[in-house]
JSON list of C-alpha atoms in Angstrom, two decimals:
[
{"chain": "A", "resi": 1, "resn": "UNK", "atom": "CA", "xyz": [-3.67, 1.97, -21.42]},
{"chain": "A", "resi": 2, "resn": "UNK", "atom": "CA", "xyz": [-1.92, -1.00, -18.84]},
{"chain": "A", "resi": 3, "resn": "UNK", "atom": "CA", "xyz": [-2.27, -0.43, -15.10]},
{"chain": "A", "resi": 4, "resn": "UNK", "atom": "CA", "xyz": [0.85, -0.48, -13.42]},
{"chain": "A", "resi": 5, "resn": "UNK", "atom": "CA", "xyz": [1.07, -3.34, -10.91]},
{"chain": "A", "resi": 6, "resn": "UNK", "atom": "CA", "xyz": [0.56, -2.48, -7.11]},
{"chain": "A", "resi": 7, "resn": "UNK", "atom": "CA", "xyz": [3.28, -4.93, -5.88]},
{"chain": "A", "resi": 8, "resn": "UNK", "atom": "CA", "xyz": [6.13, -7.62, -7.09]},
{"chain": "A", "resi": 9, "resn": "UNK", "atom": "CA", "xyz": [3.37, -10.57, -6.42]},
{"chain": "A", "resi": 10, "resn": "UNK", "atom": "CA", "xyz": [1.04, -8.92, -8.97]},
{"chain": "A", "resi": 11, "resn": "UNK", "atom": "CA", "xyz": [4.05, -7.92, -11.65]},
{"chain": "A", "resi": 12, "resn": "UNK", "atom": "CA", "xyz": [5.23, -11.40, -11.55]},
{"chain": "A", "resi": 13, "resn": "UNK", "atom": "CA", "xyz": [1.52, -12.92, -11.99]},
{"chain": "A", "resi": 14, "resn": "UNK", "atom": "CA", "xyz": [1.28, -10.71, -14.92]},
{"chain": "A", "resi": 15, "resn": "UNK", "atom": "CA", "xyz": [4.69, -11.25, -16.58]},
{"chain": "A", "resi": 16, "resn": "UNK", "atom": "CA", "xyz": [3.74, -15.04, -16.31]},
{"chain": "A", "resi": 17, "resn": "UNK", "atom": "CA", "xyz": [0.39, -14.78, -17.36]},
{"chain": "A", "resi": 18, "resn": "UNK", "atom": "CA", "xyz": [2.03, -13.23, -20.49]},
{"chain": "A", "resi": 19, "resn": "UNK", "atom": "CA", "xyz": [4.94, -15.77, -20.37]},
{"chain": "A", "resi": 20, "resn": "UNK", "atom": "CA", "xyz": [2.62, -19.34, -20.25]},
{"chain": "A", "resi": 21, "resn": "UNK", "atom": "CA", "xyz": [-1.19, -18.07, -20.67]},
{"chain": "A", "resi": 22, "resn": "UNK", "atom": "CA", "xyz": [-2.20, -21.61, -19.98]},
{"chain": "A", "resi": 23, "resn": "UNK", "atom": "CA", "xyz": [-0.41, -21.97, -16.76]},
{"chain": "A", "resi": 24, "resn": "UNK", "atom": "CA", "xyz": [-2.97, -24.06, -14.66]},
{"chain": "A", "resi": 25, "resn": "UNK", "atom": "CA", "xyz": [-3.86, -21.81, -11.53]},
{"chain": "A", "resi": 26, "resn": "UNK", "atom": "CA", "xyz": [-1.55, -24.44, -9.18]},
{"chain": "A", "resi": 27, "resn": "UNK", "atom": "CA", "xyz": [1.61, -24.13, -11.09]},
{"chain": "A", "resi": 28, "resn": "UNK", "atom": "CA", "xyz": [0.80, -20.41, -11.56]},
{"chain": "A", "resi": 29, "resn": "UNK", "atom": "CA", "xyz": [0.50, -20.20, -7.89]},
{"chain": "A", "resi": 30, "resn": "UNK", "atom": "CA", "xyz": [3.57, -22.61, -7.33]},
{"chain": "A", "resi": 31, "resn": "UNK", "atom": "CA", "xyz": [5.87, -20.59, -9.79]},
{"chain": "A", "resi": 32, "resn": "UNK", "atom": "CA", "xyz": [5.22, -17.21, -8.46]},
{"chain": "A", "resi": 33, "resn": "UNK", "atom": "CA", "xyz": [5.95, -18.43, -5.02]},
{"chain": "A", "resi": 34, "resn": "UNK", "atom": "CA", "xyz": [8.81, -19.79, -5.93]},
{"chain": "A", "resi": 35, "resn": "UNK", "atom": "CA", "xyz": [9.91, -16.38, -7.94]},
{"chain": "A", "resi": 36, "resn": "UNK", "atom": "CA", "xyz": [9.65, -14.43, -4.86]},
{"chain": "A", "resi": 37, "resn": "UNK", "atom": "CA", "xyz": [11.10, -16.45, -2.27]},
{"chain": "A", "resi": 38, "resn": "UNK", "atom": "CA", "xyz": [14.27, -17.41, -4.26]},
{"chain": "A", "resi": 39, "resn": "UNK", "atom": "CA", "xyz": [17.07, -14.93, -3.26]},
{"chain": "A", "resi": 40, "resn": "UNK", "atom": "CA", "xyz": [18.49, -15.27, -6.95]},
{"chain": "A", "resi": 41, "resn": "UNK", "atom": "CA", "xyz": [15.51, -13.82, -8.17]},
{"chain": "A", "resi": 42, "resn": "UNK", "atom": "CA", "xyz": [13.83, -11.15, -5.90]},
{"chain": "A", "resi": 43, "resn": "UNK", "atom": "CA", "xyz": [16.45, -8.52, -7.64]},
{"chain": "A", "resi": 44, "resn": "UNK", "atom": "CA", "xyz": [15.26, -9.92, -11.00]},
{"chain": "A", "resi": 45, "resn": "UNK", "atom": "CA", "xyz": [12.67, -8.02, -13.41]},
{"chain": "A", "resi": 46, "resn": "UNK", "atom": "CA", "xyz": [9.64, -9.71, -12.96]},
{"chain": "A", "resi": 47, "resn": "UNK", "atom": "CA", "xyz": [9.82, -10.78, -16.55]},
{"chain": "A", "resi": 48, "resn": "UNK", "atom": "CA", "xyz": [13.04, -12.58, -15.66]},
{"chain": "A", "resi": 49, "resn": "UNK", "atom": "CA", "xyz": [11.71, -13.95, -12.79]},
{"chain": "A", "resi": 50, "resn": "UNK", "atom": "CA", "xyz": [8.75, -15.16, -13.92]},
{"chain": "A", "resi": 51, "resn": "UNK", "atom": "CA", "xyz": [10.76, -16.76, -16.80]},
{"chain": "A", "resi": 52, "resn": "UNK", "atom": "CA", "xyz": [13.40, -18.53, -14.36]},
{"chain": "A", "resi": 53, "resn": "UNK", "atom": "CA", "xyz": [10.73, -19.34, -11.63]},
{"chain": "A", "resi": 54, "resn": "UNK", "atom": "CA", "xyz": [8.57, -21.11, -14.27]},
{"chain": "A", "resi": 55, "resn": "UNK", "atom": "CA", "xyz": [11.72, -22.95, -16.22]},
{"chain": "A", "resi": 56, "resn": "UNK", "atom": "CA", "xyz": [12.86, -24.18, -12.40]},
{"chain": "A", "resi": 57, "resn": "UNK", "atom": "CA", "xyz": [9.91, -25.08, -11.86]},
{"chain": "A", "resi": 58, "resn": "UNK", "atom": "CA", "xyz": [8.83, -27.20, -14.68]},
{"chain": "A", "resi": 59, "resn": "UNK", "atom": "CA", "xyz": [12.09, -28.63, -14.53]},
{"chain": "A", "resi": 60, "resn": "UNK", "atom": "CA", "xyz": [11.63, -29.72, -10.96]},
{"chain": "A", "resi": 61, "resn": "UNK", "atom": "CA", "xyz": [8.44, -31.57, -10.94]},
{"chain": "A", "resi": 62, "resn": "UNK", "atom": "CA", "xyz": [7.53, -32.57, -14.21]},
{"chain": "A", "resi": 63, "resn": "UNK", "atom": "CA", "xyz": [10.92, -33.94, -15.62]},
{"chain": "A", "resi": 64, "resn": "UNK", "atom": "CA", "xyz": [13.10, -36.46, -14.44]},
{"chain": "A", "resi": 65, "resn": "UNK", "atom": "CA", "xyz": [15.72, -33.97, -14.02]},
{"chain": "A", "resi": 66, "resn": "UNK", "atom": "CA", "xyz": [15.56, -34.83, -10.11]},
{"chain": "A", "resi": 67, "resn": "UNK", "atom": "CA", "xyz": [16.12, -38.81, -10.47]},
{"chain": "A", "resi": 68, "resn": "UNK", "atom": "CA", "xyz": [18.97, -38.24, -12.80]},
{"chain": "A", "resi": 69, "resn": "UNK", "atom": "CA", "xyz": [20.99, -35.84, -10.28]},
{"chain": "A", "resi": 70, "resn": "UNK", "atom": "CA", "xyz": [20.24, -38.69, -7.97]},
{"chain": "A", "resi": 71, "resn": "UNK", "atom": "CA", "xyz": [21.41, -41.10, -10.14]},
{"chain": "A", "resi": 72, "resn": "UNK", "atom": "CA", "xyz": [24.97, -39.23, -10.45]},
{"chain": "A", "resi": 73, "resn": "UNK", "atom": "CA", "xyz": [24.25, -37.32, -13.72]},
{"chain": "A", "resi": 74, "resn": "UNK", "atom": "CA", "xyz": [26.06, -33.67, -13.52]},
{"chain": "A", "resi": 75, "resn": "UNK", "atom": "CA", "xyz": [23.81, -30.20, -13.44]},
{"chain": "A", "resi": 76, "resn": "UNK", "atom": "CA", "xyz": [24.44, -29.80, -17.76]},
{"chain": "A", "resi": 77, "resn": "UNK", "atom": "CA", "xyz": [23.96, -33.48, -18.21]},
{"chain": "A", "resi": 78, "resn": "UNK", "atom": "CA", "xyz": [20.31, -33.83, -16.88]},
{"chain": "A", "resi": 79, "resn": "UNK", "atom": "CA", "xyz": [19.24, -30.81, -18.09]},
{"chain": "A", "resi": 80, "resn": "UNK", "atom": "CA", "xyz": [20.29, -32.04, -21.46]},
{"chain": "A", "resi": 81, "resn": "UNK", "atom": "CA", "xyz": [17.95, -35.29, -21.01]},
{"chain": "A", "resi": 82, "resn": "UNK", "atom": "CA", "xyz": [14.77, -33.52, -19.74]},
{"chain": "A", "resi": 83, "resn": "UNK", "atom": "CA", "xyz": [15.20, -30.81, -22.41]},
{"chain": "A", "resi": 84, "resn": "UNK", "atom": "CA", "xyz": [12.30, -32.48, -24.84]},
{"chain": "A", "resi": 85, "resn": "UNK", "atom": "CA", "xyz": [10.33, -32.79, -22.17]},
{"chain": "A", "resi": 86, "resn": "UNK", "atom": "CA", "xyz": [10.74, -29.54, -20.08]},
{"chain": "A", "resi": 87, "resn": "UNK", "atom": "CA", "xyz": [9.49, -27.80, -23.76]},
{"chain": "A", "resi": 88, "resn": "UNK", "atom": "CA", "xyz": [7.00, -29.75, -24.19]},
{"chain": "A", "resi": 89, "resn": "UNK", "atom": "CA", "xyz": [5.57, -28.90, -20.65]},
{"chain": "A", "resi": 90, "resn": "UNK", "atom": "CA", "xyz": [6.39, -25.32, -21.64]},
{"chain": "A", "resi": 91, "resn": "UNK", "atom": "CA", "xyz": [4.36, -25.68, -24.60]},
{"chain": "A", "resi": 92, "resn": "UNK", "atom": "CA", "xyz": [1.47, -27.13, -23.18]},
{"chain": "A", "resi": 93, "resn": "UNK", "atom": "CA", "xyz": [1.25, -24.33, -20.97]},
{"chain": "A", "resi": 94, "resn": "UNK", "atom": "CA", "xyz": [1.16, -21.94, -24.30]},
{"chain": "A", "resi": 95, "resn": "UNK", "atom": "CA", "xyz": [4.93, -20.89, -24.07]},
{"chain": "A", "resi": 96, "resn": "UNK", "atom": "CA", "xyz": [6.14, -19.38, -27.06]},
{"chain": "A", "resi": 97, "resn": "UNK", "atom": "CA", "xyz": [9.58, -19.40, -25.79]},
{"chain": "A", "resi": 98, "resn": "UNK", "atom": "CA", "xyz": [11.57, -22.67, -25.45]},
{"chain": "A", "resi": 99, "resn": "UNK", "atom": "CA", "xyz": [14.91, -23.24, -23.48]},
{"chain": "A", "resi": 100, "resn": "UNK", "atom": "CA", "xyz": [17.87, -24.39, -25.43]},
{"chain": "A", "resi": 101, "resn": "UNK", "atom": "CA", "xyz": [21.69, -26.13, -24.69]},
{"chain": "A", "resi": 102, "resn": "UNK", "atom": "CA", "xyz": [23.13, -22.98, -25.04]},
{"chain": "A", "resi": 103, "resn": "UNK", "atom": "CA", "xyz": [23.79, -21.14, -21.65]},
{"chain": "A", "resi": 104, "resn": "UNK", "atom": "CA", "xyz": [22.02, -18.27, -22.27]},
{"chain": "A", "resi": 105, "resn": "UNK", "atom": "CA", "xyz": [20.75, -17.38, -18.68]},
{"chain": "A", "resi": 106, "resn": "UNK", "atom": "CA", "xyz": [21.79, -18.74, -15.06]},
{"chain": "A", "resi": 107, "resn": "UNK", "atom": "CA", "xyz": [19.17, -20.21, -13.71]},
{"chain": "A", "resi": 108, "resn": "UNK", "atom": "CA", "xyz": [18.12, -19.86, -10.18]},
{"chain": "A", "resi": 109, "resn": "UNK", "atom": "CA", "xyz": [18.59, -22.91, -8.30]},
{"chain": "A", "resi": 110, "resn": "UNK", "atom": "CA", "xyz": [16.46, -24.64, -6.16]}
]
C-alpha cells in the first residue's frame, strides 16, 4: 500500500526518485527546487514536473547548451547538439526515459 504524499515538495521528490533513482542528493535537491519555483510547472503533475525540472536542469549545467545560445545557436539548434550528452547524463542518473528531436513536450524554460 503507497502513502500519499503530505505536500507538492514530497510528490515531486518521489516522482523523481522514480524518474532518475540515481539522482545524486545535490541535483535531486537542485531539480526539485527548480520544479517548484518555475511558474510553468507548479500547475504540472508532479510526474511532469519532476520530468521537465530534471530535463531543464541537466540541460542547463551539464551540457553546453548554455555556450551555444551564447554563441548565436537558436533554442532547437542547441538542444539538437547537447542531445547525446543530455541522455547520457540522464542515463547515468538511471533514467529509463530519454528525450528525443521530436517536440513531444514544452519544456519549461529557465
Amino acid at each position: 500500500m503507497s502513502t500519499i504524499p503530505r505536500n507538492r515538495r514530497e510528490a515531486v521528490a518521489e516522482a523523481l526518485m522514480r524518474l532518475a533513482p540515481r539522482l545524486p542528493t545535490f541535483e535531486a535537491e537542485a531539480t526539485i527546487e527548480r520544479a517548484l519555483s518555475s511558474a510553468g510547472l507548479r500547475g504540472a503533475v508532479p510526474e511532469t514536473a519532476a520530468w521537465l525540472a530534471l530535463v531543464a536542469y541537466a540541460r542547463h549545467v551539464f551540457t553546453e547548451y548554455d555556450s551555444l545560445l551564447d554563441d548565436g545557436y537558436d533554442r532547437d539548434s542547441a538542444r539538437h547538439f547537447v542531445l547525446d550528452d543530455l541522455n547520457a547524463i540522464l542515463s547515468e542518473w538511471g533514467c529509463r526515459r530519454t528525450v528525443s528531436d521530436e517536440p513531444e513536450e514544452e519544456e519549461a524554460a529557465p
